[in-house]
Coordinates of C-alpha atoms in Angstrom, one line a residue:
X1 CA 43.2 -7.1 2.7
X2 CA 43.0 -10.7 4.3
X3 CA 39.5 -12.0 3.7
X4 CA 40.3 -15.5 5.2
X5 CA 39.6 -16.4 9.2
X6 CA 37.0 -18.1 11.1
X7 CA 36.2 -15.3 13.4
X8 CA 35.3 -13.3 10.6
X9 CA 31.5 -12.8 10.9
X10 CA 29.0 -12.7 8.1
X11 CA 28.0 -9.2 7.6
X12 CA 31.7 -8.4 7.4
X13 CA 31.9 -10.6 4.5
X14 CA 28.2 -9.0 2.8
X15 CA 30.3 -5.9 3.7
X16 CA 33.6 -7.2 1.4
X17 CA 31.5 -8.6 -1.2
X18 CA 29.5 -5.4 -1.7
X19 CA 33.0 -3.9 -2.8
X20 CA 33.4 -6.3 -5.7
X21 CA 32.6 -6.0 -8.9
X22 CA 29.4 -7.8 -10.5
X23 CA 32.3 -9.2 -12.7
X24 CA 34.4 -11.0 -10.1
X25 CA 34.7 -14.2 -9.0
X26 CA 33.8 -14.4 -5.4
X27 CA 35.3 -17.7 -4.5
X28 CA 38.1 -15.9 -2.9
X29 CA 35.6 -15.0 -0.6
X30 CA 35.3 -18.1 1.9
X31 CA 32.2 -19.6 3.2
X32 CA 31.2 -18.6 6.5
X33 CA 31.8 -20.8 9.2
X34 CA 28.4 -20.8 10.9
X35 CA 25.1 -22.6 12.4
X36 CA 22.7 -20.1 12.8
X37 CA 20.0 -21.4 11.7
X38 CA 18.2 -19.6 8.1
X39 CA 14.7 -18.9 7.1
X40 CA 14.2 -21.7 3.9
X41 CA 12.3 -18.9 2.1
X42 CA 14.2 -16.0 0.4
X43 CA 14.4 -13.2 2.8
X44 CA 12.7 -10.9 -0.1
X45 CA 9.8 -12.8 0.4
X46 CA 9.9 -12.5 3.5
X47 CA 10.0 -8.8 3.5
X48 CA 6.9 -9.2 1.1
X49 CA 5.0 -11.7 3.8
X50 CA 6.1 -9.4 6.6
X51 CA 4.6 -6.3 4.2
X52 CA 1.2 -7.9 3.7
X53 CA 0.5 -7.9 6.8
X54 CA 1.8 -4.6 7.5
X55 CA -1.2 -3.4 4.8
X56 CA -4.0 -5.4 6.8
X57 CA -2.6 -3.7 9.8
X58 CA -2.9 -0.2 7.6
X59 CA -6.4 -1.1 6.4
X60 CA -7.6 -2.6 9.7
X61 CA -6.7 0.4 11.4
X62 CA -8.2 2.7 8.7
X63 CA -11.9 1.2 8.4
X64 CA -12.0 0.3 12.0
X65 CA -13.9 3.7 13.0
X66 CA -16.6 2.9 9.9
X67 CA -17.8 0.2 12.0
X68 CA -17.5 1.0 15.2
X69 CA -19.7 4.7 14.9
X70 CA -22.5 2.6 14.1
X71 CA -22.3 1.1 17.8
X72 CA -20.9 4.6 19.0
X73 CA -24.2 6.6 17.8
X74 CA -26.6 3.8 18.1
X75 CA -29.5 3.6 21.0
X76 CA -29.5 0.5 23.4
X77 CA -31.4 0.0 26.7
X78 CA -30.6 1.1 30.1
X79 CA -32.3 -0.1 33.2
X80 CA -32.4 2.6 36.2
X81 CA -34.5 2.3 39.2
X82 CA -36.6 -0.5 37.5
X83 CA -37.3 1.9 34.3
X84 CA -36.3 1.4 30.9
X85 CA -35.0 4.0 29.2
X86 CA -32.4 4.1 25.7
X87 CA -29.4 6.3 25.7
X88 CA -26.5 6.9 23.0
X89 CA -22.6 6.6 23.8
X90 CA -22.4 9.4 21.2
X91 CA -25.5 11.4 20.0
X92 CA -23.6 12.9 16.7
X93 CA -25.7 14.0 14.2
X94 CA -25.1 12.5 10.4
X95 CA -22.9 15.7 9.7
X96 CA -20.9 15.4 12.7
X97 CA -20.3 11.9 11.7
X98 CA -19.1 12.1 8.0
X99 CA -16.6 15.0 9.7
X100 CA -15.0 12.3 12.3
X101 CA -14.6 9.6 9.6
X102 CA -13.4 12.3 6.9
X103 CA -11.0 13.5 8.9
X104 CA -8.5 10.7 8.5
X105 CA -8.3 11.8 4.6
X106 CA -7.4 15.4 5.3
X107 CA -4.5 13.8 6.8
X108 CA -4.0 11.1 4.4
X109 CA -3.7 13.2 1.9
X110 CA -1.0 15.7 3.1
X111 CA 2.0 13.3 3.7
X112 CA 2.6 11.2 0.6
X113 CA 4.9 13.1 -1.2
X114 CA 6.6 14.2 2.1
X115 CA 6.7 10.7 2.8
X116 CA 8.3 9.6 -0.2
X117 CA 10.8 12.1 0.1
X118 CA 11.6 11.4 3.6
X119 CA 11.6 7.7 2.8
X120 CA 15.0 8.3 0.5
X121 CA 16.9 9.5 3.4
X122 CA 15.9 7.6 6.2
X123 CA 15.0 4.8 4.6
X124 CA 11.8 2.9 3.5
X125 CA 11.3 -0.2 6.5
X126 CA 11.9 2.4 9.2
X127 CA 9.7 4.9 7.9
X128 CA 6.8 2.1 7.1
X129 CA 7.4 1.2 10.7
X130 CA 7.0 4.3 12.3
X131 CA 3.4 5.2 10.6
X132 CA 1.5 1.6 11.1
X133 CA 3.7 2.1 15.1
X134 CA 2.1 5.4 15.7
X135 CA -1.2 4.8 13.9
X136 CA -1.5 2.0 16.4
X137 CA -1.1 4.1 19.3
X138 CA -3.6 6.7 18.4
X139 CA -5.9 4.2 17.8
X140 CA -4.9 2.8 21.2
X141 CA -5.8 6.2 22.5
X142 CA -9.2 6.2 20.4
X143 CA -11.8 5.8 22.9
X144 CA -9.9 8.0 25.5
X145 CA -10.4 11.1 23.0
X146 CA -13.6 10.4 21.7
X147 CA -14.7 10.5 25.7
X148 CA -12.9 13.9 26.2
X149 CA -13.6 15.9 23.2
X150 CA -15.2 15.6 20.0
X151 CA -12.6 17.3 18.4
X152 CA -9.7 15.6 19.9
X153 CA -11.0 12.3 18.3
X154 CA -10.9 14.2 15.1
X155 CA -7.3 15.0 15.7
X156 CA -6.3 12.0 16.1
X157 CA -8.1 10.7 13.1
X158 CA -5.9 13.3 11.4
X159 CA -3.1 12.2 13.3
X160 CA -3.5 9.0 11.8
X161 CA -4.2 9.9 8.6
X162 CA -0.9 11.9 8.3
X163 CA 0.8 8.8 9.5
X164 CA -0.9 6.3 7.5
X165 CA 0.1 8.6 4.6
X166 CA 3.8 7.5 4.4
X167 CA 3.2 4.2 4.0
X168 CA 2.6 3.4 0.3
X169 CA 5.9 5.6 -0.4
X170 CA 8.0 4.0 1.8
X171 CA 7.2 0.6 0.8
X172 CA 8.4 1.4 -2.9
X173 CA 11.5 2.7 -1.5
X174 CA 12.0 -0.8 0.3
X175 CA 11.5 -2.6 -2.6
X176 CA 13.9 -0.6 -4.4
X177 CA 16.3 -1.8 -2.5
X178 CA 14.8 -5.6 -2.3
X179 CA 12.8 -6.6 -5.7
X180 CA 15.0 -7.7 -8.4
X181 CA 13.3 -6.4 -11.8
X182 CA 11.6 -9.2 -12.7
X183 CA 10.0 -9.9 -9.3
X184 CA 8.9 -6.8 -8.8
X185 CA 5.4 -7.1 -9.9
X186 CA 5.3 -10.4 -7.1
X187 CA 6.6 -8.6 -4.9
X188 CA 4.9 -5.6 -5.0
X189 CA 1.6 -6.5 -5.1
X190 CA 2.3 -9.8 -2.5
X191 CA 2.7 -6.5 -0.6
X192 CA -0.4 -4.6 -1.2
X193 CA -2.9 -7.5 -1.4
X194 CA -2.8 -7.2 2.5
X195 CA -5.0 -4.2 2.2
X196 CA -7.7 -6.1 0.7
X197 CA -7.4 -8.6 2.9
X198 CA -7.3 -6.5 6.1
X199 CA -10.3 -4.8 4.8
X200 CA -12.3 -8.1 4.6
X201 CA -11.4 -9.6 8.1
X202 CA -11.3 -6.3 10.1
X203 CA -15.3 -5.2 9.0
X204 CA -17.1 -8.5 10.4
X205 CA -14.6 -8.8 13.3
X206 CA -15.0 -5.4 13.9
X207 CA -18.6 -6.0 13.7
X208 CA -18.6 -9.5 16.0
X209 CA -16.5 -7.0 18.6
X210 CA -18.6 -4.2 18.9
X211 CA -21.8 -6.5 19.7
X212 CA -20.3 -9.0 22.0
X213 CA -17.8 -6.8 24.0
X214 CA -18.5 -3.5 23.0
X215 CA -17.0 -0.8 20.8
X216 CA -13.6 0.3 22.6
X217 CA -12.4 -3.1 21.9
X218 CA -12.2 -2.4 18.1
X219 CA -9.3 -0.1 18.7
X220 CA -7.5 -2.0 22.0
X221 CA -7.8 -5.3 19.4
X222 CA -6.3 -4.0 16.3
X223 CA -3.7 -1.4 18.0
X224 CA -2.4 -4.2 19.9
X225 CA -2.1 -6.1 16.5
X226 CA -0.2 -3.2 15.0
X227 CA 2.0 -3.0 17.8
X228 CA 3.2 -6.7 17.8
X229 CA 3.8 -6.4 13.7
X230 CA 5.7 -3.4 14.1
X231 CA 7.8 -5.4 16.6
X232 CA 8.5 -7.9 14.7
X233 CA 9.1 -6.0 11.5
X234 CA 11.6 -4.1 13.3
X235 CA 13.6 -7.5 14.4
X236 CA 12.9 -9.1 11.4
X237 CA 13.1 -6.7 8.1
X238 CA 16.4 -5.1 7.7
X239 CA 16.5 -1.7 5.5
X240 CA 18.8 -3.4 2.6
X241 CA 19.7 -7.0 1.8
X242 CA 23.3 -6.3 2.8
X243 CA 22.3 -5.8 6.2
X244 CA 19.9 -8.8 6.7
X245 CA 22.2 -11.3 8.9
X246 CA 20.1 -14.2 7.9
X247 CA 20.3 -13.6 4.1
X248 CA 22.2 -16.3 2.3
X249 CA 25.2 -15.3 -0.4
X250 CA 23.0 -16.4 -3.3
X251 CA 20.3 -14.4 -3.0
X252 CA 22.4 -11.1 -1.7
X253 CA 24.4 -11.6 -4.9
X254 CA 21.4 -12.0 -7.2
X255 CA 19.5 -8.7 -5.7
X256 CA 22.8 -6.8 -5.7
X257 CA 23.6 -7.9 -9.6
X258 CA 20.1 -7.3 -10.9
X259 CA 19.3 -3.8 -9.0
X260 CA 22.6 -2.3 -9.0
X261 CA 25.0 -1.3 -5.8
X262 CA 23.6 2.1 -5.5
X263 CA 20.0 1.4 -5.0
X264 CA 20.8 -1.5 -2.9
X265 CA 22.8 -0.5 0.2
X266 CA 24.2 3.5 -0.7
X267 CA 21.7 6.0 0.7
X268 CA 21.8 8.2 -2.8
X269 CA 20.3 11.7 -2.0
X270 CA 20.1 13.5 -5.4
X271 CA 17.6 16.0 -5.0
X272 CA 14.7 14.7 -6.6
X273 CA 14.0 16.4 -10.3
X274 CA 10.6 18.0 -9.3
X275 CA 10.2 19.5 -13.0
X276 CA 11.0 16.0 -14.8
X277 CA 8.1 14.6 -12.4
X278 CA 5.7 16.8 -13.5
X279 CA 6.3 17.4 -17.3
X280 CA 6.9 13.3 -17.9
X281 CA 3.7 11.9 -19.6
X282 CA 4.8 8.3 -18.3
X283 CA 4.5 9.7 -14.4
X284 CA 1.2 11.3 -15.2
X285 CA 0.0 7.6 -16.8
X286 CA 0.3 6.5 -13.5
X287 CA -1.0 8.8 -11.5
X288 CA -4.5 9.2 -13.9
X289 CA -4.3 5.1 -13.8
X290 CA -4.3 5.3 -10.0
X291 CA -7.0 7.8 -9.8
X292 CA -9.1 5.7 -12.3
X293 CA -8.6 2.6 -10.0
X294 CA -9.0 4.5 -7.1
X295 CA -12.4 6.1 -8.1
X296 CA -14.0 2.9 -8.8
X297 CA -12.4 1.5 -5.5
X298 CA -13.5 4.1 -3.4
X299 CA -17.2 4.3 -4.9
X300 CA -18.6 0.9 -4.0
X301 CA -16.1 0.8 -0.8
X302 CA -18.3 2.8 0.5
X303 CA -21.6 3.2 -1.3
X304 CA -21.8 -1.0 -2.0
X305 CA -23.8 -1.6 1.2
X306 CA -25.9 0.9 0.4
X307 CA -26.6 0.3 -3.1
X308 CA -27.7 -3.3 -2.2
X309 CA -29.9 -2.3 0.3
X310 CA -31.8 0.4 -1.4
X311 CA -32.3 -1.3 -4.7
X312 CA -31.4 -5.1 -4.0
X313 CA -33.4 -5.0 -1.0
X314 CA -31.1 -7.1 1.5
X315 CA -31.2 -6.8 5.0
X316 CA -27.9 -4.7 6.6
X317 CA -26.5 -8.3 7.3
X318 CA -26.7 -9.7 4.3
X319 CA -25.8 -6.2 2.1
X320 CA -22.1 -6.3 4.7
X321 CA -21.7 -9.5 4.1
X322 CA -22.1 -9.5 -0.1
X323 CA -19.9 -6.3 -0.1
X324 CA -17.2 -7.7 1.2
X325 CA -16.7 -10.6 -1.3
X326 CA -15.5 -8.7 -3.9
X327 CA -12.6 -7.3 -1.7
X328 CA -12.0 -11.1 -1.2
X329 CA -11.9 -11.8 -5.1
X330 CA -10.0 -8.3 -5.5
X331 CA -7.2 -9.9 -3.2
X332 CA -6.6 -12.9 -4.6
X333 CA -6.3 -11.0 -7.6
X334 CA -4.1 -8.6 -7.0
X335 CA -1.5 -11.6 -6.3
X336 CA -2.5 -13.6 -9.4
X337 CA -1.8 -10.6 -11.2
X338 CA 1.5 -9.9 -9.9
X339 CA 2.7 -13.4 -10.4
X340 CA 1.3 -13.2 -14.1
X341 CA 3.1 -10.3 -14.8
X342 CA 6.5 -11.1 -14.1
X343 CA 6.0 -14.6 -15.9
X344 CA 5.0 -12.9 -19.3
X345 CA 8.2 -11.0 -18.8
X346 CA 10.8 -13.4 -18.1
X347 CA 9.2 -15.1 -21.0
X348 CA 11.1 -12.6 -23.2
X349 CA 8.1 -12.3 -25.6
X350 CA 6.6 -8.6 -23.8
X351 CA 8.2 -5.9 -23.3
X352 CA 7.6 -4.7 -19.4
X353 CA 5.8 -1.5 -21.2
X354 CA 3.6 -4.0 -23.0
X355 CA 2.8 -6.0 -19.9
X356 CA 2.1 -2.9 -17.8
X357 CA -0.6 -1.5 -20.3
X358 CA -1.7 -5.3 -20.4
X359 CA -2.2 -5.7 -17.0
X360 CA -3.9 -1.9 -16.6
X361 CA -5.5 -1.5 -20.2
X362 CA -7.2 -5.3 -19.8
X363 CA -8.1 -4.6 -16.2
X364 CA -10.0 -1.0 -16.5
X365 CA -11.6 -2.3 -20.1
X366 CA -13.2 -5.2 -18.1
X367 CA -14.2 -3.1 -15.1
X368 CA -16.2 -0.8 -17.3
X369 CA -17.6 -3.9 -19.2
X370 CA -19.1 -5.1 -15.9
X371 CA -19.8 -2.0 -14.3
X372 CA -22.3 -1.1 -17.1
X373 CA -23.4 -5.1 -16.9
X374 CA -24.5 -4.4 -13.2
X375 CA -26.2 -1.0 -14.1
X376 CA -28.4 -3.0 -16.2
X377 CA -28.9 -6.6 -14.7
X378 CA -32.2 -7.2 -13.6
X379 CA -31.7 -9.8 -10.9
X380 CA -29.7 -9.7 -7.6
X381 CA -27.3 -12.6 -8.6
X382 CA -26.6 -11.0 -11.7
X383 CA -25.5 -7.3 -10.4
X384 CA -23.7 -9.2 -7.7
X385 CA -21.7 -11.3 -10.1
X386 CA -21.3 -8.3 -12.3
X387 CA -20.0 -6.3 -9.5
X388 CA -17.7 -8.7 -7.7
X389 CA -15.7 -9.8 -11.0
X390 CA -16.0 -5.4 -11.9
X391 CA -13.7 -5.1 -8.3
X392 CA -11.9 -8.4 -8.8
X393 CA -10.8 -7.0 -12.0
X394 CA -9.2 -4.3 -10.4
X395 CA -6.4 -6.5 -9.1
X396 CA -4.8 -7.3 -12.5
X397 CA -4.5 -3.1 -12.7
X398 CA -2.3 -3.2 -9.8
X399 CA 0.2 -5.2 -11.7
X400 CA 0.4 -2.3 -14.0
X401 CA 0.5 1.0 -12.5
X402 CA 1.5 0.3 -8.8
X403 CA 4.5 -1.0 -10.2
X404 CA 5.4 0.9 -13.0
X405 CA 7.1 3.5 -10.4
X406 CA 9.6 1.3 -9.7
X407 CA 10.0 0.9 -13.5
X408 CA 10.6 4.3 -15.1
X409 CA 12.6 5.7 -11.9
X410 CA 13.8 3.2 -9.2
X411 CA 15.6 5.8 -6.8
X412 CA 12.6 8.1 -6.4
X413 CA 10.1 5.4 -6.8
X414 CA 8.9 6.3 -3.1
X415 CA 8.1 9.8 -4.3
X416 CA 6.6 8.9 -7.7
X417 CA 3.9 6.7 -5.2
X418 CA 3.4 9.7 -3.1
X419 CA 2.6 12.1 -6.1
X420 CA 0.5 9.3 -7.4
X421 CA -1.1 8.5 -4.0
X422 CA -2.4 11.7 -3.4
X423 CA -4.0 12.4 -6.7
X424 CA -5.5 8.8 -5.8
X425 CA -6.3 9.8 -2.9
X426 CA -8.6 12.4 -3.9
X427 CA -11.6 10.4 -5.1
X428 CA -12.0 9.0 -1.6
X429 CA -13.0 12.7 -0.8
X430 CA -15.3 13.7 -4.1
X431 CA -16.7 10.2 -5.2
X432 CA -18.8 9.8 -1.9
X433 CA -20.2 13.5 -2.1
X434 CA -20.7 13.2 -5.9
X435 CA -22.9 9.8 -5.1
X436 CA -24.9 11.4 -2.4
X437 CA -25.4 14.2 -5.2
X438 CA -26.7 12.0 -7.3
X439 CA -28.6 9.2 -5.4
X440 CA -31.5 11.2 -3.7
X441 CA -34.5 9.5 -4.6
X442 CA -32.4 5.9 -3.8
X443 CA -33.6 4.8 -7.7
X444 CA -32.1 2.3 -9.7
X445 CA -31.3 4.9 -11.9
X446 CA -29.9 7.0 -10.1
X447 CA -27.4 4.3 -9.4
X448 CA -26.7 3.6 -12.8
X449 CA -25.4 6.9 -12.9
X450 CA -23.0 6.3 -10.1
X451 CA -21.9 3.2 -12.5
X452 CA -21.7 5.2 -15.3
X453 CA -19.4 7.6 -14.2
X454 CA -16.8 5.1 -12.3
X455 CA -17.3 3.0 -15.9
X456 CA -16.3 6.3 -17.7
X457 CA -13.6 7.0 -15.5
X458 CA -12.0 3.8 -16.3
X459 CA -12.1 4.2 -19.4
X460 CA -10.2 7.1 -20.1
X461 CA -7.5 6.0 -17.4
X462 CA -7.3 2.7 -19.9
X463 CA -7.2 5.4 -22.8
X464 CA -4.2 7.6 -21.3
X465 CA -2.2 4.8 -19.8
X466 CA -2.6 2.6 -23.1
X467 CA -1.1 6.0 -25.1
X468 CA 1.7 7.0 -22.8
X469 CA 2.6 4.6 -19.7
X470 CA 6.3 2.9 -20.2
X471 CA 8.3 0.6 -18.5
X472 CA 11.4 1.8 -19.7
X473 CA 13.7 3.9 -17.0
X474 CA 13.6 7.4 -18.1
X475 CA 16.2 9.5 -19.2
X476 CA 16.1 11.8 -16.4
X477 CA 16.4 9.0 -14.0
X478 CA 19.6 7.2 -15.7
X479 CA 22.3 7.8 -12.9
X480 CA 25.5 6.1 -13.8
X481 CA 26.5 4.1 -10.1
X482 CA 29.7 6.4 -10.1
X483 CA 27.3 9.7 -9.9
X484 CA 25.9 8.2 -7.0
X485 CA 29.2 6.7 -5.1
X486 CA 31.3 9.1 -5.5
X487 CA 30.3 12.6 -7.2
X488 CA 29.8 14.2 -3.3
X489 CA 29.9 17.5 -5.3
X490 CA 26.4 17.0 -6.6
X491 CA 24.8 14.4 -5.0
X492 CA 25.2 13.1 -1.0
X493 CA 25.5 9.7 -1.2
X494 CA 26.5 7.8 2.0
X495 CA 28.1 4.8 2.9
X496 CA 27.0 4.4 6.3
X497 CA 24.2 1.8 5.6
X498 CA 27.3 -0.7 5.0
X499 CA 27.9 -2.5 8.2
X500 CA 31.7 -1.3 8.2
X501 CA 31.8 1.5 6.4
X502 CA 34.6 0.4 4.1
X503 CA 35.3 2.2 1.0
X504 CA 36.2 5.3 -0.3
X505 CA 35.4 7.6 -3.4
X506 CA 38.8 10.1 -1.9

């Protein structure tokens, strides 16, 4: 083969150099001859950067609703004829209500593990794409249903929720593919602290919209958003590093030596071992670990405003405004905790199992500390303090489980997030009922109940995921790169994501 000549472009050479072993010396290999200009920052970052805001775009679009039925079901006055009179956009009743904004769950729920598995064979950035892209068209189409039917605006919060769903999977399967071992914790939760973040911004904007230009413009503002990220995800994230035409040969080599040529540009379809999932106490670590964080997450999401009304006694204002500070904290976290991570383990002196239940174990002992601190404080400051570092805590979790997927199975890491997701997803259904259960009188201790149980909860996820998490790849997920090049007897691996197509296993 002649690998020398100036017209020879640079994802022909990424194409020769993906045929070489880790072993060889590639200055065979000339340098491009090339201006195009090159992002300074390494494209995996830049997948991550792209990624976080892909997750406010997720979250944005997810909480919008929460906000804008207030202004949807809320009286204001209407002059007719020189009389004043008050009329509702929407006269829903509370039951009708917590149907519309539940609906997005029974959705949410159905399509992570169908999204994981879809995400191995089509790929992880065009699958993340296509739910935040047609998410951002229903929400586009928001007011339009909710004027024509009551139960085509539950559709499409379905519609949504079933879109929304693949998103957590997919981005695991682009990061198996992108986030060399020890950046994976970085990357990861770089990644996922954008739904902290999009949480914060999108309540008071959506807030600040619905006063001052009305409601509708919740959903026109933050679909358009969606749409212009998923434009320029498209253009600028490519599916594997061997792809991206702006990538430089340093940092192609480096992901493609520290992942492995089959997870980095071979499609490798092995039928997912649905049995190994299910029976491996390492998988169900993280999935009781998610739920744990979840539960905790999902309980003052949504009952924090409340609380601090009822017992605190703030004003609406003042409760919105205090409950989203401990989203703030939780998001800063998140990427403290990702960047602490993969220090202690290029360190050499933890273990990546030892860091995970670290980073989890540490993180759910501490909630529970602080959750029981706020059950029992006796001034405002104090239960806020307690509560904001309880959430904030929760970031240094998602060091540990979120990432330990990627850990103990890299090639079905997408599908170990959807199992995991939709157990985790499951408290965002019961937690809310179980509080409104509980909390009927509105007492303070009735509330420390609520605290109890999410401080409980944490505790045994810190319990099981201390006893049997691991960050060691699992037996039934050691495929030898030859099994997934070239055994097309057992296992459909493809060579069409390489630019072209060169190679044989004949």
């Amino acid at each position: 083969m002649e690998l020398s000549g100036p017209s020879r472009s640079p994802t022909e050479k990424t194409a020769i150099k993906s045929q070489l072993s880790f072993n060889q010396d590639l200055s065979e290999v000339p340098e491009e001859i090339s201006s195009e200009w090159r992002f300074s920052i390494p494209r995996r970052y830049i997948v991550a950067i792209m990624a976080f805001f892909g997750f406010c775009n997720v979250y944005a679009l997810r909480v919008n609703l929460s906000v804008a039925i207030v202004a949807m079901t809320s009286n204001y006055s209407h002059i007719e004829n020189g009389t004043v009179s008050f009329r509702q956009d929407y006269p829903w009743s509370p039951e009708v209500q917590g149907l519309v904004l539940s609906s997005f769950f029974y959705g949410y729920i159905v399509t992570q593990i169908p999204g994981g598995w879809l995400a191995t064979r089509i790929g992880g950035k065009k699958l993340f794409g296509i739910g935040v892209g047609v998410t951002a068209v229903v929400t586009l189409l928001t007011p339009a249903l909710a004027s024509a039917n009551l139960y085509l605006l539950v559709l499409g919060r379905v519609l949504e929720g079933l879109f929304e769903g693949v998103t957590y999977p997919s981005i695991h399967a682009v990061w198996s593919r992108w986030a060399p071992p020890l950046e994976r914790s970085r990357l990861a939760t770089i990644a996922f602290s954008g739904s902290y973040f999009g949480t914060v911004i999108s309540l008071p904007l959506s807030g600040m919209l619905a006063q001052y230009v009305g409601w509708p413009y919740i959903f026109y503002l933050f679909g358009v958003l969606a749409l212009i990220w998923c434009l320029l995800w498209w253009y600028i994230v490519a599916e594997t590093p061997q792809g991206d035409r702006r990538i430089t040969d340093a940092e192609l080599e480096y992901i493609r030596s520290s992942i492995g040529p089959s997870a980095n540009h071979i499609k490798v379809n092995v039928d997912p071992p649905w049995k190994r999932f299910l029976t491996s106490l390492p998988v169900w670590a993280i999935m009781i670990a998610h739920f744990s964080e979840n539960w905790g997450f999902y309980t003052l999401l949504t009952e924090l405003p409340t609380f601090m009304k009822d017992v605190l006694k703030f004003d609406l204002k003042d409760a919105g405004l205090l409950a989203a500070l401990p989203y703030l904290v939780m998001g800063i976290v998140v990427q403290a905790g990702g960047f602490l991570a993969d220090w202690l383990r290029s360190q050499g002196h933890l273990t990546t199992t030892q860091v995970r239940k670290l980073c989890n174990c540490g993180a759910f002992v501490c909630q529970t500390l602080f959750l029981l601190a706020a059950a029992h404080s006796t001034t405002p400051t104090a239960v806020v303090a307690s509560l904001t570092v309880a959430v904030g805590f929760g970031g240094f979790a998602w060091a540990g489980f979120s990432v330990n997927h990627l850990d103990i199975a890299p090639q079905f890491a997408s599908i170990l997030m959807g199992l995991s997701n939709t157990v985790a997803t499951l408290p965002g259904m019961v937690s809310p009922l179980l509080t409104g259960h509980l909390v009927q009188d509105k007492t303070p201790e009735e509330w420390q109940a609520v605290f109890y149980i999410a401080g409980g909860v944490y505790l045994a996820g810190a319990v099981f995921y201390g006893l049997f998490a691991s960050g060691e790849r699992q037996k039934w997920a050691d495929i030898p790169d030859s099994y997934a090049l070239c055994r097309d007897d057992q296992s459909h691996a493809s060579t069409e994501d390489m630019p072209y197509g060169t190679g044989s296993c004949e």
